[in-house]
C-alpha positions as YAML, in Angstrom:
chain: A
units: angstrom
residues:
- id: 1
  name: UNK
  ca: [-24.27, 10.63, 19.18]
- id: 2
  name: UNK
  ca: [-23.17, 9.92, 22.23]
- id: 3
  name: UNK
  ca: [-19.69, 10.62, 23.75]
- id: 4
  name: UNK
  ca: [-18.81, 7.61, 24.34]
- id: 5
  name: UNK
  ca: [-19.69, 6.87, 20.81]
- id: 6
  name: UNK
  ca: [-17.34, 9.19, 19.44]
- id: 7
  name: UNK
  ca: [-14.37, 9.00, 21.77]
- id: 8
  name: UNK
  ca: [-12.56, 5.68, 19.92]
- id: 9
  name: UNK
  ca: [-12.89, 8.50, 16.38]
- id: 10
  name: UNK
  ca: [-11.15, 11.11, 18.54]
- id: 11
  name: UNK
  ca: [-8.14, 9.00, 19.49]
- id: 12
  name: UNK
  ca: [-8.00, 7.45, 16.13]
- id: 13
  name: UNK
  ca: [-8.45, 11.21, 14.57]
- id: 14
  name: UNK
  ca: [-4.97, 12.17, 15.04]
- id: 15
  name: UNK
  ca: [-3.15, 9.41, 13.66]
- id: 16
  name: UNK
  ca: [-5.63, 9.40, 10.54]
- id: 17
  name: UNK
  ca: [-4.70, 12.83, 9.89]
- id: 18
  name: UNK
  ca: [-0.90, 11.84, 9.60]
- id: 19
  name: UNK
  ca: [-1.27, 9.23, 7.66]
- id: 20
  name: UNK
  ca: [-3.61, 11.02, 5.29]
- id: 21
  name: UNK
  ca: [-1.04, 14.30, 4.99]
- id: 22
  name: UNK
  ca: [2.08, 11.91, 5.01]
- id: 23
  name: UNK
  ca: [1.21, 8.74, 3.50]
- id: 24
  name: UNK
  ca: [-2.43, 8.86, 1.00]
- id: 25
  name: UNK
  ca: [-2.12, 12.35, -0.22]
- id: 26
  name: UNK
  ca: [1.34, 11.86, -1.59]
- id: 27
  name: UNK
  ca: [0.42, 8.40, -2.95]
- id: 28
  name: UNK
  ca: [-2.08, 10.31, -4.38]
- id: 29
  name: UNK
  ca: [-0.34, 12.64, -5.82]
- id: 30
  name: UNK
  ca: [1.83, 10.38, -7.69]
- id: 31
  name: UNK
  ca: [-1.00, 8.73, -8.97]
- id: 32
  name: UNK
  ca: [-1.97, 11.66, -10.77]
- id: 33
  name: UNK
  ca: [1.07, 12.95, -12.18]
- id: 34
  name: UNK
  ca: [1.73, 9.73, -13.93]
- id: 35
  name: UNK
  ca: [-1.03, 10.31, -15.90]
- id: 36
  name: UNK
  ca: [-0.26, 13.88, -16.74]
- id: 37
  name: UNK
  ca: [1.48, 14.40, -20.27]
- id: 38
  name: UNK
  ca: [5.15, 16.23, -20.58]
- id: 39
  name: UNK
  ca: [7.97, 17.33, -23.28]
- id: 40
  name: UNK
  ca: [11.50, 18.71, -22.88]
- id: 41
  name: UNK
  ca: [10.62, 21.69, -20.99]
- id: 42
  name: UNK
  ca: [7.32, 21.04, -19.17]
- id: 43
  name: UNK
  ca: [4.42, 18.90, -17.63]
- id: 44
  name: UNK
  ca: [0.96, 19.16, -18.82]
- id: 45
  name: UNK
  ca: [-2.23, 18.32, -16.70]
- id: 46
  name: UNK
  ca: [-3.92, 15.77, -18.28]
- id: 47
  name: UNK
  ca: [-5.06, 11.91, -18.54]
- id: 48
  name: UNK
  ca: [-3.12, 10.12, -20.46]
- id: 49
  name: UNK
  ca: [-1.92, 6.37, -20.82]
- id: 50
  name: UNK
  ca: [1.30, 7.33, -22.49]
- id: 51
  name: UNK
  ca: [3.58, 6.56, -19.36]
- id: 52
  name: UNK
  ca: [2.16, 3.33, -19.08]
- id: 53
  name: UNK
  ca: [2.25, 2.16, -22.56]
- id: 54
  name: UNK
  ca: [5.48, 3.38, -22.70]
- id: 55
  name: UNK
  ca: [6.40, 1.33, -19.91]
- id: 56
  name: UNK
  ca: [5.15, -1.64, -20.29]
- id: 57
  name: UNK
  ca: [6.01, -1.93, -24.24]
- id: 58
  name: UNK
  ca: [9.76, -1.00, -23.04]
- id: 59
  name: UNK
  ca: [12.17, -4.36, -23.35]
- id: 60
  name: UNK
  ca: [14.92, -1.82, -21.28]
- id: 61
  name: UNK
  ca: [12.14, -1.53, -18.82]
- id: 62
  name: UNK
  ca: [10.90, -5.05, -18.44]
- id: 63
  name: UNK
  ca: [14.84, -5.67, -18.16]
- id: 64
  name: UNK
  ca: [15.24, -3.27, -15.30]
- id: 65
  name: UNK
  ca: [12.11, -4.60, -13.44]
- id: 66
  name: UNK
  ca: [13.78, -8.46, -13.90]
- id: 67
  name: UNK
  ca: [16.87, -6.71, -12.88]
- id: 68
  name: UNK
  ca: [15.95, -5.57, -9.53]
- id: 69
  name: UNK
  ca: [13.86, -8.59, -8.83]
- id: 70
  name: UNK
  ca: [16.56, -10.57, -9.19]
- id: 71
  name: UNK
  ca: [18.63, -8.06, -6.89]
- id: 72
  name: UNK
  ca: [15.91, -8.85, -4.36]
- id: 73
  name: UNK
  ca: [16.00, -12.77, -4.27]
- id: 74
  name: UNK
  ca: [19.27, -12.82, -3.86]
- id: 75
  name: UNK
  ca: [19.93, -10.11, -1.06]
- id: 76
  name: UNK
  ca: [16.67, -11.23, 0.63]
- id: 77
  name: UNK
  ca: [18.12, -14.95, 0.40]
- id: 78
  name: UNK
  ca: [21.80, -14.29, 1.58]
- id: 79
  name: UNK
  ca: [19.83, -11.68, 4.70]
- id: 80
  name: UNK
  ca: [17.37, -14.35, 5.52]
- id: 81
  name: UNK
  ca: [20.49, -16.98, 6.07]
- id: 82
  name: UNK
  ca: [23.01, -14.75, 7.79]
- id: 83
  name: UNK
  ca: [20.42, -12.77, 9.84]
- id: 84
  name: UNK
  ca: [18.56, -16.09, 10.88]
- id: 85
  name: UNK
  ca: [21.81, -17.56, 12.37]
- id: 86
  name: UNK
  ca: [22.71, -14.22, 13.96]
- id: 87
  name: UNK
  ca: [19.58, -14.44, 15.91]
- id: 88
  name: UNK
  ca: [19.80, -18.26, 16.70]
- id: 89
  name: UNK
  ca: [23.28, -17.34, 18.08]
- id: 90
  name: UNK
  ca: [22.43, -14.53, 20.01]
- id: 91
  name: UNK
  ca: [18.98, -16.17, 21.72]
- id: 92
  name: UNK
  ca: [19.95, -19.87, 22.27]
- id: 93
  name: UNK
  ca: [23.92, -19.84, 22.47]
- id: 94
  name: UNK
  ca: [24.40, -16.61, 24.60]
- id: 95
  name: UNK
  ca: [23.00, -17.31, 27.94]
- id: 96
  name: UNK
  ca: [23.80, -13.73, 29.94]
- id: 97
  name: UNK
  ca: [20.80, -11.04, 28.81]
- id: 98
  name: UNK
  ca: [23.73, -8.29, 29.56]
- id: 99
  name: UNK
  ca: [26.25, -10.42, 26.81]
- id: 100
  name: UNK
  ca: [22.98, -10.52, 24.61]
- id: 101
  name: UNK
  ca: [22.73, -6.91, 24.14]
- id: 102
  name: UNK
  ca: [25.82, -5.95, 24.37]
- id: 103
  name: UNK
  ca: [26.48, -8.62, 21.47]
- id: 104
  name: UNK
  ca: [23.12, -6.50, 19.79]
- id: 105
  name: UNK
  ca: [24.66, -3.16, 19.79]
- id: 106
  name: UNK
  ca: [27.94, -4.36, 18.39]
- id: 107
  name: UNK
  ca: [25.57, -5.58, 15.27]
- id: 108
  name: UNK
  ca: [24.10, -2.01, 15.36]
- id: 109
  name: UNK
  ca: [27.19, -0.01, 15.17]
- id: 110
  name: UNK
  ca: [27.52, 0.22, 11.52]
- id: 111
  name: UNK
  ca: [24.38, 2.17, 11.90]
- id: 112
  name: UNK
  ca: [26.06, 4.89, 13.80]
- id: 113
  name: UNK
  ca: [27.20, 6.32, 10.14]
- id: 114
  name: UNK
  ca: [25.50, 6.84, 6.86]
- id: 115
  name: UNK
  ca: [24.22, 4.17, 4.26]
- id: 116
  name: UNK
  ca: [26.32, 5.98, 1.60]
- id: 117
  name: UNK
  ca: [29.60, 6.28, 3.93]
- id: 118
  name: UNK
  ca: [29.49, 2.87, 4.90]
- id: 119
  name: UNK
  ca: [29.03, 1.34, 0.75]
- id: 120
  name: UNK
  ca: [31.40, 3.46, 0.33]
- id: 121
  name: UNK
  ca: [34.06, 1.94, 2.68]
- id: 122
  name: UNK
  ca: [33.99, -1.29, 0.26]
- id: 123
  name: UNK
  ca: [35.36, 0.50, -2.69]
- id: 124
  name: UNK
  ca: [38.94, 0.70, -1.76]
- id: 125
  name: UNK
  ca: [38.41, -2.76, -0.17]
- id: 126
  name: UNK
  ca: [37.13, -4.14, -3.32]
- id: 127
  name: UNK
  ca: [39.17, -2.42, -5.78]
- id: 128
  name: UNK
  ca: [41.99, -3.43, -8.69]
- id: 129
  name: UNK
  ca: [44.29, -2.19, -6.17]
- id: 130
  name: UNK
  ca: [41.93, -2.30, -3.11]
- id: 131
  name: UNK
  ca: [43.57, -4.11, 0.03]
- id: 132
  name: UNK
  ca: [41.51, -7.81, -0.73]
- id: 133
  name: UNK
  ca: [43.53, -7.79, -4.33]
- id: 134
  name: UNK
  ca: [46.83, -7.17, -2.94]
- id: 135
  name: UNK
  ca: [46.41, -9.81, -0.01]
- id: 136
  name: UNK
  ca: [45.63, -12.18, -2.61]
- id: 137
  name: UNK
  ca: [48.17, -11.43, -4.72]
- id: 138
  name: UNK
  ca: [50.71, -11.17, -1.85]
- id: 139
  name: UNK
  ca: [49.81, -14.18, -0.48]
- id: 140
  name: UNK
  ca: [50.20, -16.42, -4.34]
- id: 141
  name: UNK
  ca: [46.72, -17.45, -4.44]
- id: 142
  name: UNK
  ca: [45.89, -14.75, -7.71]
- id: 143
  name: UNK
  ca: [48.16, -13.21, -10.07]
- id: 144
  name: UNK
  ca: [46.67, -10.90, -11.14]
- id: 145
  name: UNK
  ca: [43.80, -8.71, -9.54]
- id: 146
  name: UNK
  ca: [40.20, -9.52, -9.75]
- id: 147
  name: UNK
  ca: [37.89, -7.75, -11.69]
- id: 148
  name: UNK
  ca: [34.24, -8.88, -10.46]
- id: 149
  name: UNK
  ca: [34.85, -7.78, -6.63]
- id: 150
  name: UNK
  ca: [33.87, -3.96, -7.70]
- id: 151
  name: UNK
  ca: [31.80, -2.56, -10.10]
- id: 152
  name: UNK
  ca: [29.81, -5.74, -10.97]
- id: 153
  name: UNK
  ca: [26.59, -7.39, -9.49]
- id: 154
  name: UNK
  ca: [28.49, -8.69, -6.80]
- id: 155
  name: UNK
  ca: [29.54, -5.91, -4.85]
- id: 156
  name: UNK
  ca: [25.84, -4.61, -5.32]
- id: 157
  name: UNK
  ca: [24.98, -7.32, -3.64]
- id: 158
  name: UNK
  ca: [27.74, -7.59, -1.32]
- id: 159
  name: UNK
  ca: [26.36, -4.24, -0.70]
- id: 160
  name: UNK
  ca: [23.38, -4.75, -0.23]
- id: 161
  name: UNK
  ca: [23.73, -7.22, 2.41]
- id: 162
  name: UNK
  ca: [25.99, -5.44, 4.69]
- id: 163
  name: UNK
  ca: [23.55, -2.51, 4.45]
- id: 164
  name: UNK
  ca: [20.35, -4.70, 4.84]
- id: 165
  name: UNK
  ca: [20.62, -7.67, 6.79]
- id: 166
  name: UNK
  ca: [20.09, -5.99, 10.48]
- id: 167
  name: UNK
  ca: [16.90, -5.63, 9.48]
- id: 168
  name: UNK
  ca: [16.45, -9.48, 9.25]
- id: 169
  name: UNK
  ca: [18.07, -10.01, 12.38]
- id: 170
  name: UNK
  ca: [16.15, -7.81, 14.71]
- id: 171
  name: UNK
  ca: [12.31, -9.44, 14.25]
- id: 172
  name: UNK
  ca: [13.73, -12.81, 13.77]
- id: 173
  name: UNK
  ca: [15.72, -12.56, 16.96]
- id: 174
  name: UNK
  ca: [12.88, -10.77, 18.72]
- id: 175
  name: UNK
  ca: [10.84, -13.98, 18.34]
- id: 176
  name: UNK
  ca: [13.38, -16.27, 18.79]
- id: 177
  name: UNK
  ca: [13.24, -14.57, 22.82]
- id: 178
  name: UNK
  ca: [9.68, -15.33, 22.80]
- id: 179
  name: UNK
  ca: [9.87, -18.82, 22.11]
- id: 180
  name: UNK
  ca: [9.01, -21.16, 24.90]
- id: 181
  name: UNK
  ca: [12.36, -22.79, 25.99]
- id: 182
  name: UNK
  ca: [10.06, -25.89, 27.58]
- id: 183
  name: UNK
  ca: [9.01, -26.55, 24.13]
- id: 184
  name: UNK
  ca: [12.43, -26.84, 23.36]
- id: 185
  name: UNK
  ca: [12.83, -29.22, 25.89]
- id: 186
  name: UNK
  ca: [9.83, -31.21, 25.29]
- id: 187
  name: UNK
  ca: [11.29, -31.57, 22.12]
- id: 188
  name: UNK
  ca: [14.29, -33.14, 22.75]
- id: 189
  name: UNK
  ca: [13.01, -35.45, 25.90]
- id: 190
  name: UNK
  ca: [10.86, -36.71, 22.68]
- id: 191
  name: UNK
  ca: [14.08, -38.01, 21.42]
- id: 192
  name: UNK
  ca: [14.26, -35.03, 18.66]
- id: 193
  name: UNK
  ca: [17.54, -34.46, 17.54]
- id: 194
  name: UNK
  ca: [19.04, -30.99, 17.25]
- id: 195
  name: UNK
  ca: [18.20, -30.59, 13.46]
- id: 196
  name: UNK
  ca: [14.60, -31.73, 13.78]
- id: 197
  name: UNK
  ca: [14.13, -28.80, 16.37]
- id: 198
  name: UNK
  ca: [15.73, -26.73, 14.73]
- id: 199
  name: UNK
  ca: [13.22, -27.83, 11.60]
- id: 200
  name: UNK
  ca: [10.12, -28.59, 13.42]
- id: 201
  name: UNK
  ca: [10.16, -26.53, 16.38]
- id: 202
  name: UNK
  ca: [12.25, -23.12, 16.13]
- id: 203
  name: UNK
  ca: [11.63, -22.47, 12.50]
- id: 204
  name: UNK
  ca: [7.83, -22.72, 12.67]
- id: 205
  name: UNK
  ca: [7.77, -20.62, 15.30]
- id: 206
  name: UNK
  ca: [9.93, -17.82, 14.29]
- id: 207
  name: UNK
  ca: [8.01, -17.51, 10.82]
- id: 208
  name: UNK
  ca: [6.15, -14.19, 11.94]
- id: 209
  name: UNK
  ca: [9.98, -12.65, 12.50]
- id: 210
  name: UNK
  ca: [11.13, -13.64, 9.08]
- id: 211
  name: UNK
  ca: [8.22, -12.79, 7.40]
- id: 212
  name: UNK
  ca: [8.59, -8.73, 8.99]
- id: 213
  name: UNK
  ca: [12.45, -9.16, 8.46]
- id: 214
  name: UNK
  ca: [11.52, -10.24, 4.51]
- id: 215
  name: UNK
  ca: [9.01, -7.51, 3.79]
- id: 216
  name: UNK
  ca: [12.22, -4.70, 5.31]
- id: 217
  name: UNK
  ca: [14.29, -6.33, 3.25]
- id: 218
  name: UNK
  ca: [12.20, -6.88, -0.07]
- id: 219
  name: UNK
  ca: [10.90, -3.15, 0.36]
- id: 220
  name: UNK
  ca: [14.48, -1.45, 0.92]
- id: 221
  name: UNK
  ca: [15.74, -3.72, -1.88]
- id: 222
  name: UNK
  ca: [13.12, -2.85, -4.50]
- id: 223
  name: UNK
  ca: [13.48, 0.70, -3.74]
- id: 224
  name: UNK
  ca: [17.25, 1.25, -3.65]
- id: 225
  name: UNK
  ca: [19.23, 3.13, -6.18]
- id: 226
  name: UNK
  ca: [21.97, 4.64, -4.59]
- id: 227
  name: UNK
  ca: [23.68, 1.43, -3.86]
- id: 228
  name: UNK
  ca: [23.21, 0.34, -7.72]
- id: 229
  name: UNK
  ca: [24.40, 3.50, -9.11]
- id: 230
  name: UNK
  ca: [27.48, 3.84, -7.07]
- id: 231
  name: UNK
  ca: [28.73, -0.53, -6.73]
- id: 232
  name: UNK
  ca: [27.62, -1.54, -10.20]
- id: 233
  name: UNK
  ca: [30.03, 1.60, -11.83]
- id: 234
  name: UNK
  ca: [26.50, 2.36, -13.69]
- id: 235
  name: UNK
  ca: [27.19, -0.91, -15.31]
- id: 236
  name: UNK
  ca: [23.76, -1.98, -14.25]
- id: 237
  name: UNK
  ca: [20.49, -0.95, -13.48]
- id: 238
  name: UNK
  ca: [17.08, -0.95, -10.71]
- id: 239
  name: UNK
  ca: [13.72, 0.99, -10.81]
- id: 240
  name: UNK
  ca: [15.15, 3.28, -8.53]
- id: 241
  name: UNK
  ca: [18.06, 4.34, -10.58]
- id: 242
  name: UNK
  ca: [15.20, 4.44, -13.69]
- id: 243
  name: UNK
  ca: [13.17, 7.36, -11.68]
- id: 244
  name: UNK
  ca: [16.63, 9.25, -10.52]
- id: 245
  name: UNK
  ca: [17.20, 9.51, -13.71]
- id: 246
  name: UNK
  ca: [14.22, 10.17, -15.14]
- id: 247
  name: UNK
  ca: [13.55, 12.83, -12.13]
- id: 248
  name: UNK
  ca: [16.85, 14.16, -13.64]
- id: 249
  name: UNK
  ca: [15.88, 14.05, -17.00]
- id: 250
  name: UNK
  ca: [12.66, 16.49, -16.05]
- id: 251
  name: UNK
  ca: [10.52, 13.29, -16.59]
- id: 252
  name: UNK
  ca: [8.02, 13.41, -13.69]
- id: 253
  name: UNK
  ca: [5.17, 11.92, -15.10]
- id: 254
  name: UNK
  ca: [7.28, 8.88, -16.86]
- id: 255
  name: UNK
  ca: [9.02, 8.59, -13.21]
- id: 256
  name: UNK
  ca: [5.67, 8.93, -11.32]
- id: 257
  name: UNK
  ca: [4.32, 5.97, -13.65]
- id: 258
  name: UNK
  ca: [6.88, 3.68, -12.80]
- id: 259
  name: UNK
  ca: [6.95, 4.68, -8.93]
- id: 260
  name: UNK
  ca: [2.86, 2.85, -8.70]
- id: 261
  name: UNK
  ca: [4.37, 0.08, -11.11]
- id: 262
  name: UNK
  ca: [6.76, -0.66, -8.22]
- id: 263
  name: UNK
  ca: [4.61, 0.35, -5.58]
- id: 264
  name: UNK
  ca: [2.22, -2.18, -6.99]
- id: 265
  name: UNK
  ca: [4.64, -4.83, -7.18]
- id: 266
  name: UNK
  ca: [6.42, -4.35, -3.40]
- id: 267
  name: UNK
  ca: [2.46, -4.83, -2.57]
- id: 268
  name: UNK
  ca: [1.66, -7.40, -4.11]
- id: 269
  name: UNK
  ca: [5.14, -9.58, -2.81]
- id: 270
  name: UNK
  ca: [4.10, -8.59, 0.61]
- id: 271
  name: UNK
  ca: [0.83, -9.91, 0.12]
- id: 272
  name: UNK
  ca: [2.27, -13.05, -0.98]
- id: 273
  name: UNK
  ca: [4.35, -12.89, 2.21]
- id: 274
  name: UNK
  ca: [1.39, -12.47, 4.47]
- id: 275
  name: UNK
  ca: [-0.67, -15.18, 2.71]
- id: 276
  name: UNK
  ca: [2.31, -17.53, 3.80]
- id: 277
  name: UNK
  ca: [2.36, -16.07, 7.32]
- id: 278
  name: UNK
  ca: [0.44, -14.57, 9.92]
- id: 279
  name: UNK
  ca: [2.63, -11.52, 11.25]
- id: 280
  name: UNK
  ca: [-0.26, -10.53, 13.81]
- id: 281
  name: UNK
  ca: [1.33, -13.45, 16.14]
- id: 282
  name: UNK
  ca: [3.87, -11.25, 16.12]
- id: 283
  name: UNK
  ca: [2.19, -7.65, 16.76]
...
């Protein structure tokens, strides 16, 4: 063989080797624990179905998988709407580059603390006696304090989408810079009006963005369980939270089981995502 032959292996060789250590062998590895066989005190090496029987035959389970589904439709539906209109602002309404990333970092600097510190920061916000309560209350419009804002579904989500929904705006507004402004203004010498460019010109072409911002979002969604465990007041429940627990409980194989269930499932949504859309317009 040839050098030339083998060159495009050797450049390829290094970044196969780091995604074989970081990415297949662990995959792999969880694959084969959650067929492995455990008790109280220990794990045995073995092939069994038991964690996926288990699983699957589990009404708690099946409502914990329905549970964070429906954590992800919502959160990727509230994202989707405020990040897409973040974007459109920043790219068509903000003329100066300079005002455009400045405007960029400002959306950015929650990300200059933790995920934890910054869910967190809602909880005396949101609380019985949290500063939203007693503004209401001071101002007549409750009497007494509300009891949803914290500890409920809706500051998971609430949450959720103050953590997540950066990553929608970033590839959406990324391709919303690439678009053509001429087609824009093809468009409207047509005679389109602004909602049928907005419908039949912008939104078609900034897809690829909201189909990368979607599959962030879905992925970090489906996987989250700190933000469940601490918002909901363990009221509530994701696959996440299942395997800390479990992983808590000593339960490696049940956990391991559960991580390819979702692993299978975030795959198979993406799939659907790229069936719909053809991200490589945007690679």
């Amino acid at each position: 063989m040839t050098l030339s032959r083998i060159t495009p292996y050797l450049q390829a060789s290094p970044l196969a080797l780091i995604l074989l250590a970081f990415l297949v062998l662990p995959i792999a590895t969880i694959v084969m624990v959650s067929f492995w066989d455990y008790d109280s005190i220990q794990i045995f090496p073995a092939f069994v179905f038991t964690n996926y029987e288990e699983t699957i035959s589990s009404p708690v389970t099946w409502n914990t998988y329905l549970n964070t589904l429906k954590y992800t439709v919502i959160v990727w539906g509230l994202t989707l709407f405020i990040g897409f209109w973040v974007a459109y602002y920043l790219a068509f309404h903000i003329r100066s580059a300079t005002m455009q990333m400045v405007l960029f970092l400002v959306c950015t600097v929650p990300f200059l603390t933790s995920n934890i510190i910054r869910m967190i920061s809602w909880i005396p916000f949101l609380g019985r006696n949290g500063l939203l309560n007693q503004t209401f209350m001071a101002m007549g419009l409750i009497h007494q304090p509300l009891e949803f804002l914290l500890f409920s579904d809706f500051a998971v989500v609430l949450a959720m989408v103050h953590l997540y929904t950066l990553f929608m705006v970033t590839p959406i507004f990324n391709t919303l810079m690439r678009i053509d402004r001429a087609l824009i203004e093809a468009a409207r010498d047509a005679g389109a009006n602004g909602w049928q460019i907005l419908t039949n010109v912008i939104i078609p072409l900034a897809k690829p963005g909201i189909a990368i911002g979607s599959i962030f979002v879905v992925t970090l969604v489906m996987g989250d369980f700190i933000t469940v465990r601490f918002m909901s007041g363990g009221q509530s429940a994701s696959v996440g939270l299942m395997m800390s627990n479990q992983i808590a409980l000593l339960q490696y194989p049940a956990a391991a089981a559960n991580a390819v269930i979702l692993l299978v499932i975030v795959l198979l949504l993406v799939a659907a995502i790229l069936r719909i859309v053809n991200i490589r317009k945007e690679l």
